Short mmCIF file of C-alpha atoms and ligand atoms in Angstrom, two decimals:
data_model
loop_
_atom_site.label_atom_id
_atom_site.label_comp_id
_atom_site.label_asym_id
_atom_site.label_seq_id
_atom_site.Cartn_x
_atom_site.Cartn_y
_atom_site.Cartn_z
CA MET A 1 0.45 -77.91 -16.58
CA LYS A 2 -0.85 -77.94 -13.33
CA ILE A 3 1.53 -78.51 -10.20
CA LEU A 4 0.70 -79.43 -7.04
CA ILE A 5 3.51 -78.09 -4.37
CA LEU A 6 3.03 -78.93 -0.57
CA GLY A 7 5.28 -77.19 1.66
CA VAL A 8 5.37 -74.52 -0.92
CA ASN A 9 6.61 -71.63 1.48
CA GLY A 10 9.72 -73.81 2.14
CA PHE A 11 13.31 -72.99 0.78
CA ILE A 12 12.95 -75.13 -2.12
CA GLY A 13 9.14 -74.62 -2.75
CA ASN A 14 9.25 -70.87 -3.09
CA SER A 15 12.29 -70.48 -5.36
CA LEU A 16 10.38 -73.21 -7.66
CA VAL A 17 7.36 -71.17 -7.49
CA LYS A 18 8.89 -68.04 -8.60
CA ARG A 19 10.86 -69.44 -11.25
CA ILE A 20 7.70 -71.17 -12.68
CA MET A 21 5.52 -68.08 -12.32
CA ASP A 22 8.48 -65.69 -14.09
CA THR A 23 9.49 -68.53 -17.08
CA THR A 24 6.24 -70.54 -17.85
CA ASP A 25 2.52 -70.34 -18.02
CA TRP A 26 2.15 -73.43 -15.72
CA GLU A 27 -0.49 -73.30 -12.84
CA VAL A 28 0.63 -74.09 -9.34
CA TYR A 29 -1.27 -74.89 -6.27
CA GLY A 30 0.35 -74.79 -3.11
CA MET A 31 -0.16 -75.66 0.62
CA ASP A 32 1.91 -74.77 3.77
CA LEU A 33 1.62 -73.66 7.23
CA SER A 34 2.37 -69.81 5.96
CA CYS A 35 3.53 -67.77 3.11
CA HIS A 36 6.11 -65.16 4.41
CA LYS A 37 8.34 -66.38 1.71
CA LEU A 38 5.78 -66.23 -1.27
CA SER A 39 5.27 -62.37 -1.63
CA HIS A 40 6.88 -62.57 -5.00
CA SER A 41 3.97 -64.64 -6.41
CA LEU A 42 0.80 -64.33 -4.37
CA ALA A 43 -0.75 -61.89 -6.41
CA ASN A 44 -0.31 -63.86 -9.48
CA PRO A 45 -3.35 -65.66 -10.87
CA ARG A 46 -1.68 -68.71 -11.96
CA PHE A 47 -0.58 -69.36 -8.40
CA LYS A 48 -3.28 -70.41 -5.84
CA TYR A 49 -2.03 -70.51 -2.32
CA ILE A 50 -3.85 -72.21 0.74
CA GLU A 51 -3.09 -72.08 4.31
CA GLY A 52 -3.23 -75.58 5.56
CA ASP A 53 -1.25 -78.49 7.10
CA ILE A 54 -0.47 -81.84 5.45
CA SER A 55 -1.72 -83.75 8.59
CA ILE A 56 -5.02 -82.20 8.51
CA ASN A 57 -6.23 -80.76 5.12
CA LYS A 58 -6.31 -84.45 3.47
CA GLU A 59 -9.29 -83.53 1.43
CA TRP A 60 -8.01 -80.62 -0.12
CA ILE A 61 -4.95 -82.55 -0.69
CA GLU A 62 -6.60 -85.45 -2.35
CA TYR A 63 -8.84 -83.53 -4.66
CA HIS A 64 -5.71 -81.53 -5.77
CA VAL A 65 -3.66 -84.70 -6.74
CA LYS A 66 -6.45 -85.52 -8.83
CA LYS A 67 -6.74 -82.38 -10.35
CA CYS A 68 -2.83 -81.75 -11.08
CA ASP A 69 -0.70 -83.06 -13.50
CA VAL A 70 2.30 -83.39 -11.30
CA VAL A 71 2.80 -83.46 -7.47
CA LEU A 72 5.82 -82.19 -5.31
CA PRO A 73 5.41 -83.06 -1.78
CA LEU A 74 8.13 -80.84 -0.40
CA VAL A 75 7.02 -80.96 3.39
CA ALA A 76 9.73 -82.04 5.51
CA ILE A 77 11.66 -81.39 9.15
CA ALA A 78 15.49 -80.72 7.54
CA THR A 79 17.56 -79.83 10.37
CA PRO A 80 19.91 -82.24 12.15
CA LYS A 81 19.05 -80.45 15.55
CA ALA A 82 15.51 -81.66 15.06
CA TYR A 83 16.85 -85.30 14.07
CA VAL A 84 18.20 -85.68 17.37
CA GLU A 85 15.37 -83.91 19.62
CA ARG A 86 12.46 -84.66 17.76
CA PRO A 87 13.10 -87.86 15.99
CA LEU A 88 9.33 -89.23 16.00
CA GLU A 89 8.06 -85.88 14.56
CA VAL A 90 10.63 -86.33 12.01
CA PHE A 91 9.44 -89.68 11.06
CA GLY A 92 5.85 -88.64 11.34
CA ILE A 93 6.25 -86.08 8.83
CA ASP A 94 8.96 -87.01 6.51
CA PHE A 95 7.50 -90.32 6.09
CA GLU A 96 4.04 -91.20 7.45
CA GLU A 97 2.30 -87.80 6.21
CA ASN A 98 4.08 -87.99 2.94
CA LEU A 99 3.07 -91.76 2.37
CA LYS A 100 -0.25 -90.82 2.29
CA VAL A 101 0.35 -88.24 -0.60
CA ILE A 102 2.29 -90.96 -2.58
CA ARG A 103 -0.61 -93.27 -2.19
CA TYR A 104 -3.03 -90.41 -3.66
CA CYS A 105 -0.52 -90.21 -6.59
CA VAL A 106 -0.80 -93.95 -7.04
CA LYS A 107 -4.37 -93.97 -6.84
CA TYR A 108 -4.95 -91.02 -9.39
CA ARG A 109 -2.03 -92.06 -11.42
CA LYS A 110 -0.59 -88.84 -10.77
CA ARG A 111 3.28 -88.33 -11.53
CA VAL A 112 5.27 -87.64 -8.24
CA ILE A 113 8.61 -85.65 -7.99
CA PHE A 114 9.88 -86.56 -4.12
CA PRO A 115 12.50 -84.97 -2.52
CA SER A 116 15.14 -87.85 -1.14
CA THR A 117 18.09 -86.20 0.24
CA SER A 118 21.99 -86.35 -0.02
CA GLU A 119 21.46 -87.73 3.78
CA VAL A 120 20.62 -91.26 2.49
CA TYR A 121 24.18 -91.95 1.56
CA GLY A 122 25.14 -91.46 5.26
CA MET A 123 28.67 -92.21 6.09
CA CYS A 124 29.09 -93.92 2.55
CA THR A 125 33.21 -94.16 1.60
CA ASP A 126 32.78 -93.81 -1.99
CA PRO A 127 34.76 -90.78 -3.17
CA GLU A 128 31.38 -89.40 -4.83
CA PHE A 129 28.04 -90.70 -4.14
CA ASP A 130 26.65 -92.45 -7.08
CA GLU A 131 22.74 -93.09 -7.31
CA GLU A 132 22.72 -96.47 -8.77
CA LYS A 133 25.97 -97.86 -7.09
CA SER A 134 26.66 -96.50 -3.80
CA GLN A 135 25.72 -97.78 -0.47
CA LEU A 136 23.50 -96.23 2.01
CA VAL A 137 25.72 -96.42 5.49
CA LEU A 138 23.81 -95.30 8.53
CA GLY A 139 25.04 -95.53 12.14
CA PRO A 140 23.57 -97.54 15.34
CA ILE A 141 19.82 -97.28 16.15
CA HIS A 142 20.73 -94.98 19.27
CA LYS A 143 22.43 -92.13 16.97
CA GLN A 144 18.99 -90.86 16.41
CA ARG A 145 20.63 -88.41 13.72
CA TRP A 146 19.66 -90.89 11.20
CA ILE A 147 16.04 -91.15 11.57
CA TYR A 148 16.07 -88.48 8.92
CA SER A 149 17.93 -90.57 6.55
CA CYS A 150 16.25 -93.63 7.03
CA SER A 151 13.03 -92.14 6.70
CA LYS A 152 13.66 -90.56 3.45
CA GLN A 153 15.44 -93.73 2.42
CA LEU A 154 12.22 -96.05 3.35
CA MET A 155 10.29 -93.60 1.23
CA ASP A 156 12.48 -93.84 -1.62
CA ARG A 157 12.24 -97.41 -1.42
CA VAL A 158 8.32 -97.31 -1.08
CA ILE A 159 8.03 -95.19 -4.11
CA TRP A 160 10.53 -97.18 -6.04
CA ALA A 161 8.35 -100.33 -5.10
CA TYR A 162 5.06 -98.51 -6.33
CA GLY A 163 6.76 -97.83 -9.87
CA ALA A 164 7.86 -101.48 -10.10
CA GLN A 165 4.61 -102.95 -8.92
CA GLN A 166 1.80 -100.27 -9.79
CA LYS A 167 3.54 -98.28 -12.48
CA LEU A 168 3.71 -94.98 -10.13
CA GLN A 169 5.45 -92.45 -12.46
CA PHE A 170 8.06 -90.88 -10.26
CA THR A 171 11.55 -88.95 -10.17
CA LEU A 172 13.50 -89.03 -6.83
CA ILE A 173 15.82 -85.84 -6.26
CA ARG A 174 18.43 -85.65 -3.84
CA PRO A 175 19.73 -82.02 -3.46
CA PHE A 176 23.24 -81.79 -1.66
CA ASN A 177 23.26 -78.56 0.79
CA TRP A 178 21.57 -76.25 -1.42
CA ILE A 179 22.21 -72.70 -0.11
CA GLY A 180 20.61 -69.23 -1.04
CA PRO A 181 18.18 -66.47 0.15
CA LYS A 182 15.30 -67.94 2.69
CA LEU A 183 17.40 -70.96 3.28
CA ASP A 184 16.03 -71.11 6.89
CA ASP A 185 13.73 -68.85 9.08
CA ILE A 186 15.86 -66.06 10.84
CA ASP A 187 14.00 -67.20 14.07
CA SER A 188 15.27 -71.05 13.79
CA ALA A 189 18.84 -69.58 13.27
CA LEU A 190 18.27 -67.52 16.54
CA GLU A 191 17.51 -70.49 18.37
CA GLY A 192 20.30 -72.11 17.10
CA SER A 193 18.89 -74.80 14.89
CA SER A 194 19.40 -73.78 11.63
CA ARG A 195 21.37 -75.25 8.84
CA VAL A 196 25.07 -74.29 9.04
CA VAL A 197 25.18 -71.54 6.44
CA THR A 198 22.06 -69.59 8.19
CA GLN A 199 23.63 -70.33 11.56
CA PHE A 200 27.02 -68.92 10.72
CA ILE A 201 25.39 -65.69 9.19
CA ILE A 202 23.18 -65.17 12.45
CA ASN A 203 26.15 -65.58 14.73
CA LEU A 204 28.15 -62.99 12.54
CA VAL A 205 25.39 -60.57 12.88
CA LYS A 206 25.11 -61.17 16.40
CA ARG A 207 28.97 -61.27 17.19
CA GLU A 208 28.52 -64.48 18.93
CA PRO A 209 30.97 -67.15 18.30
CA ILE A 210 31.07 -69.48 15.35
CA ASN A 211 30.93 -72.83 16.51
CA LEU A 212 32.97 -75.37 14.71
CA VAL A 213 31.36 -79.06 15.80
CA ASP A 214 34.26 -81.39 16.14
CA GLY A 215 37.10 -79.49 14.80
CA GLY A 216 35.20 -78.51 11.45
CA SER A 217 36.85 -80.51 9.15
CA GLN A 218 33.98 -82.09 7.84
CA LYS A 219 33.02 -81.35 4.24
CA ARG A 220 30.13 -80.53 2.22
CA CYS A 221 29.50 -79.33 -1.59
CA PHE A 222 27.19 -76.16 -1.36
CA THR A 223 25.12 -75.68 -4.17
CA TYR A 224 23.61 -72.43 -5.14
CA VAL A 225 19.36 -72.79 -5.03
CA GLU A 226 19.27 -71.26 -8.49
CA ASP A 227 21.10 -73.88 -10.25
CA GLY A 228 19.39 -76.47 -8.27
CA ILE A 229 16.15 -75.29 -9.51
CA ASP A 230 17.90 -75.13 -13.03
CA CYS A 231 17.94 -78.73 -12.65
CA LEU A 232 14.59 -79.26 -11.29
CA MET A 233 12.74 -77.44 -13.90
CA GLU A 234 13.87 -79.95 -16.58
CA ILE A 235 12.95 -82.90 -14.37
CA ILE A 236 9.55 -80.97 -14.06
CA LYS A 237 9.43 -80.59 -17.83
CA ASN A 238 10.66 -84.30 -18.23
CA SER A 239 10.87 -84.00 -22.18
CA ASP A 240 10.66 -87.56 -23.73
CA ASN A 241 9.86 -88.80 -20.21
CA ARG A 242 13.54 -89.23 -19.69
CA CYS A 243 13.22 -88.51 -15.94
CA ASP A 244 10.88 -91.46 -15.17
CA GLY A 245 11.86 -93.99 -12.82
CA GLN A 246 15.29 -91.96 -12.40
CA ILE A 247 17.05 -90.73 -9.22
CA PHE A 248 19.06 -87.44 -9.68
CA ASN A 249 21.79 -86.16 -7.47
CA ILE A 250 21.47 -82.33 -7.77
CA GLY A 251 24.65 -80.78 -6.22
CA ALA A 252 27.94 -79.15 -7.17
CA PRO A 253 31.11 -80.99 -6.21
CA ALA A 254 33.20 -78.20 -7.50
CA ASN A 255 31.92 -76.21 -4.38
CA GLU A 256 33.43 -78.47 -1.73
CA CYS A 257 34.58 -76.99 1.23
CA SER A 258 35.14 -77.71 4.95
CA VAL A 259 33.05 -76.33 7.74
CA LYS A 260 36.00 -74.54 8.94
CA GLU A 261 36.91 -72.91 5.57
CA LEU A 262 33.39 -72.12 5.66
CA ALA A 263 33.24 -70.20 8.81
CA GLU A 264 36.67 -68.33 7.54
CA ARG A 265 35.01 -67.36 4.06
CA LEU A 266 31.64 -66.03 5.59
CA LEU A 267 33.73 -63.95 8.20
CA GLY A 268 35.77 -62.58 5.37
CA LEU A 269 32.61 -61.56 3.28
CA PHE A 270 30.72 -60.04 6.35
CA GLN A 271 34.09 -58.07 7.29
CA ALA A 272 33.96 -56.99 3.31
CA HIS A 273 30.47 -56.02 3.49
CA PRO A 274 29.68 -52.30 3.06
CA ASP A 275 27.42 -52.29 6.44
CA HIS A 276 29.87 -54.28 8.38
CA ALA A 277 33.59 -52.99 7.34
CA HIS A 278 34.01 -51.16 10.28
CA ASP A 279 32.37 -52.97 12.93
CA PRO A 280 34.30 -52.67 16.19
CA VAL A 281 34.36 -56.26 16.77
CA TYR A 282 33.65 -59.38 14.90
CA SER A 283 32.90 -63.05 15.66
CA ASP A 284 35.58 -65.54 16.92
CA ILE A 285 35.59 -68.94 15.36
CA ILE A 286 35.82 -71.40 18.19
CA GLY A 287 35.99 -75.36 18.49
CA THR A 288 32.96 -77.55 20.19
CA SER A 289 31.96 -80.88 20.55
CA HIS A 290 28.84 -82.61 18.92
CA GLN A 291 28.01 -83.81 22.15
CA ASP A 292 27.76 -80.36 23.30
CA TYR A 293 26.46 -78.73 20.63
CA TYR A 294 23.67 -81.26 19.33
CA GLY A 295 23.61 -83.94 22.22
CA LYS A 296 25.14 -87.60 22.44
CA ASP A 297 22.64 -89.01 19.65
CA TYR A 298 24.41 -87.04 16.81
CA GLU A 299 26.87 -88.42 14.34
CA ASP A 300 28.35 -86.68 11.57
CA ILE A 301 28.99 -87.07 7.82
CA LEU A 302 32.75 -86.34 7.00
CA TYR A 303 31.91 -85.63 3.62
CA ARG A 304 29.48 -85.67 0.92
CA ARG A 305 30.43 -85.28 -2.49
CA PRO A 306 27.85 -86.06 -5.42
CA SER A 307 28.55 -87.79 -8.61
CA ILE A 308 26.32 -85.45 -11.19
CA GLN A 309 27.20 -87.51 -14.04
CA LYS A 310 23.62 -88.83 -14.63
CA ALA A 311 22.14 -85.21 -14.28
CA ARG A 312 24.75 -84.23 -17.06
CA ASP A 313 24.07 -86.90 -19.37
CA ILE A 314 20.46 -87.06 -19.26
CA LEU A 315 19.62 -83.40 -18.68
CA GLY A 316 22.65 -81.49 -20.11
CA TRP A 317 22.76 -79.70 -16.52
CA GLU A 318 25.63 -78.20 -14.75
CA PRO A 319 25.84 -76.17 -11.91
CA ARG A 320 27.28 -72.64 -12.53
CA THR A 321 27.56 -70.53 -9.55
CA SER A 322 30.85 -70.43 -7.31
CA LEU A 323 30.94 -71.28 -3.79
CA ASP A 324 32.19 -67.62 -3.27
CA ASP A 325 29.18 -66.22 -5.33
CA ALA A 326 26.77 -68.63 -3.42
CA LEU A 327 28.01 -67.55 -0.12
CA LYS A 328 27.74 -63.83 -0.98
CA TYR A 329 24.43 -64.03 -2.37
CA THR A 330 23.17 -65.95 0.45
CA LEU A 331 24.68 -63.31 2.98
CA ASP A 332 23.68 -60.27 1.24
CA PHE A 333 19.97 -61.45 1.31
CA PHE A 334 20.11 -62.29 4.90
CA LEU A 335 21.60 -58.86 5.92
CA GLU A 336 19.38 -57.00 3.75
CA GLU A 337 16.22 -59.42 5.51
CA ILE A 338 17.73 -58.45 8.91
CA LYS A 339 17.64 -54.65 8.20
CA ALA A 340 14.43 -54.66 6.71
CA MET A 341 13.01 -56.63 9.95
CA GLY A 342 13.56 -53.30 11.65
CA ASP A 343 13.41 -55.08 15.01
CA ASP A 344 17.39 -54.97 15.36
CA ALA A 345 16.79 -55.73 19.07
CA LYS A 346 16.17 -59.56 18.11
CA VAL A 347 19.69 -59.62 16.48
CA GLN A 348 21.69 -57.13 18.56
CA PRO A 349 25.12 -58.13 19.21
CA ARG A 350 25.64 -59.47 22.74
CA CYS A 351 29.30 -58.63 23.09
CA ALA A 352 30.03 -55.99 20.86
C1 LIG B 401 21.69 -81.29 5.97
C2 LIG B 401 20.35 -81.20 6.49
O1 LIG B 401 20.23 -82.89 6.98
C3 LIG B 401 19.34 -81.30 5.48
O2 LIG B 401 19.07 -80.10 5.51
C4 LIG B 401 19.41 -81.74 4.09
O3 LIG B 401 19.00 -82.87 4.03
C5 LIG B 401 21.14 -81.92 3.61
O4 LIG B 401 21.97 -81.75 4.55
C6 LIG B 401 21.33 -81.29 2.40
O5 LIG B 401 21.26 -80.17 2.24
O6 LIG B 401 21.97 -81.90 1.58
P1 LIG B 401 24.08 -81.35 6.89
O7 LIG B 401 24.90 -80.88 5.95
O8 LIG B 401 24.87 -81.91 8.07
O9 LIG B 401 22.57 -81.96 6.73
O10 LIG B 401 23.72 -80.23 7.87
P2 LIG B 401 24.12 -78.58 8.31
O11 LIG B 401 22.98 -78.08 9.65
O12 LIG B 401 24.10 -77.68 7.39
O13 LIG B 401 25.54 -78.76 8.91
C7 LIG B 401 26.57 -78.94 8.02
C8 LIG B 401 28.18 -79.30 8.96
O14 LIG B 401 28.52 -77.96 9.59
C9 LIG B 401 27.73 -80.44 9.83
O15 LIG B 401 29.21 -81.40 9.85
C10 LIG B 401 27.53 -79.76 11.46
O16 LIG B 401 28.23 -80.55 12.42
C11 LIG B 401 28.40 -78.39 11.15
N1 LIG B 401 27.99 -77.30 11.86
C12 LIG B 401 26.69 -76.84 12.22
C13 LIG B 401 29.00 -76.67 12.53
O17 LIG B 401 30.18 -77.02 12.69
N2 LIG B 401 28.34 -75.43 13.28
C14 LIG B 401 27.34 -75.06 13.32
O18 LIG B 401 27.02 -73.95 14.17
C15 LIG B 401 26.17 -75.72 12.79
#
C-alpha cells in the first residue's frame, strides 16, 4: 500500500510513520515544512520525505494523490492560542488548503482519512460525545476560539457530501486530547502557545508558575498517542471496507481528569524524577483568567468525554495506557529532549 501523509512531521504524522515503518511493508510519501521529528524513519527506503508547504507545492501534492492509495491530510493549526490570535490563518490552512487536497482525492477517486477533532462537539452537554447523535454546539461569532472547530466541522460536512454525491471513499477521525512524545515543539511551549501538557512540563522545567485558566476545573480525557495510533492503523487497513463513510472518536474516557489535577499529577511526577528529586524549588500552581491568558475571544469547553463504542464495536479497539503512564512517558520524553538540546540557557529556571 502507498500512503500520502501531508504534515508528516507533526505529532500524529511522525508517530504514524514510525509505526508503519516498524510493522508493515507499506510505502509512505510525506511532506512537511521540516523533518526534525522524523529521524527514526528518514533512512528507510520505504519512506520518501520532501520538504514543502501545502499552500505552495500543489503539483507535487496532486501527483502523489494520484500515485497513492490512501491520503492523510494532517496539516492543521491546532493550538487554542492560535485560534484567538490568528483565526484567518487557522481557516486558511485547516479549511481552505485542505479542501484542495480533498478535491484531488475526489478527482482521482482516492481514499481519504481526514483528521476531524474532538473540538467539533464544542460545548455539547451530552455526558459522552457520540459521533452519530451528539449536537455540535459552538459559541457566538466574536468568540474566535470556535473558528478551528467550525473549520473542521465544515470540512467534515463537505467530505460527507462528497461521499454522498460523488462516492468519495472516506473516514473521519476525532482524536481526543492525544498526548505523548513530540506533542508540541519546545519552542512553542517556551512562547506559551502549546497545548496544556507540554505547557505545564515547560513551566515545571523553568520553575515558572503553572497557570490554571479559570480555576482549572475543566476536564479532558488524555489519550496516549500509541493507543491512538493502534486505532488509526486499523482504520488505514480498513478490513472489509468497514471504515468507509464512518466517523470515529479516538479517545480514552477512563483517563478523564481536570486541568488542576493534571497540574498536580505532573508536578508529582516531576518531583519524583531522578534528575529533579532534589531541586531546591518547584513551580507554584496559580490561578489566572482566560482573558489574561488567552484574550477576550476565548471560550472554554468544560468537559469533553468521548463515546468510543463505535471504535470498540467496529474495530475491536480499546485504549490501554493509564493516565499516569501516559503522563510519565510524555514527561520523561520532554525532559530527555531538553537535556539533549544541551542549550540549557533556553530553559533556565527564572526564579530558582
Ligand atoms: C485542544 C486543541 O484544540 C487541539 O489540539 C485538539 O483539536 C483538541 O484539543 C484535542 O486534542 O482533542 P484544548 O483541550 O482546549 O483543545 O487545548 P489545551 O491547550 O490542551 O487546553 C486544555 C485545557 O487546559 C483548557 O481548558 C485550557 O484553558 C487549560 N490550560 C491550558 C490551562 O489551564 N493552563 C495552560 O497553561 C494551558
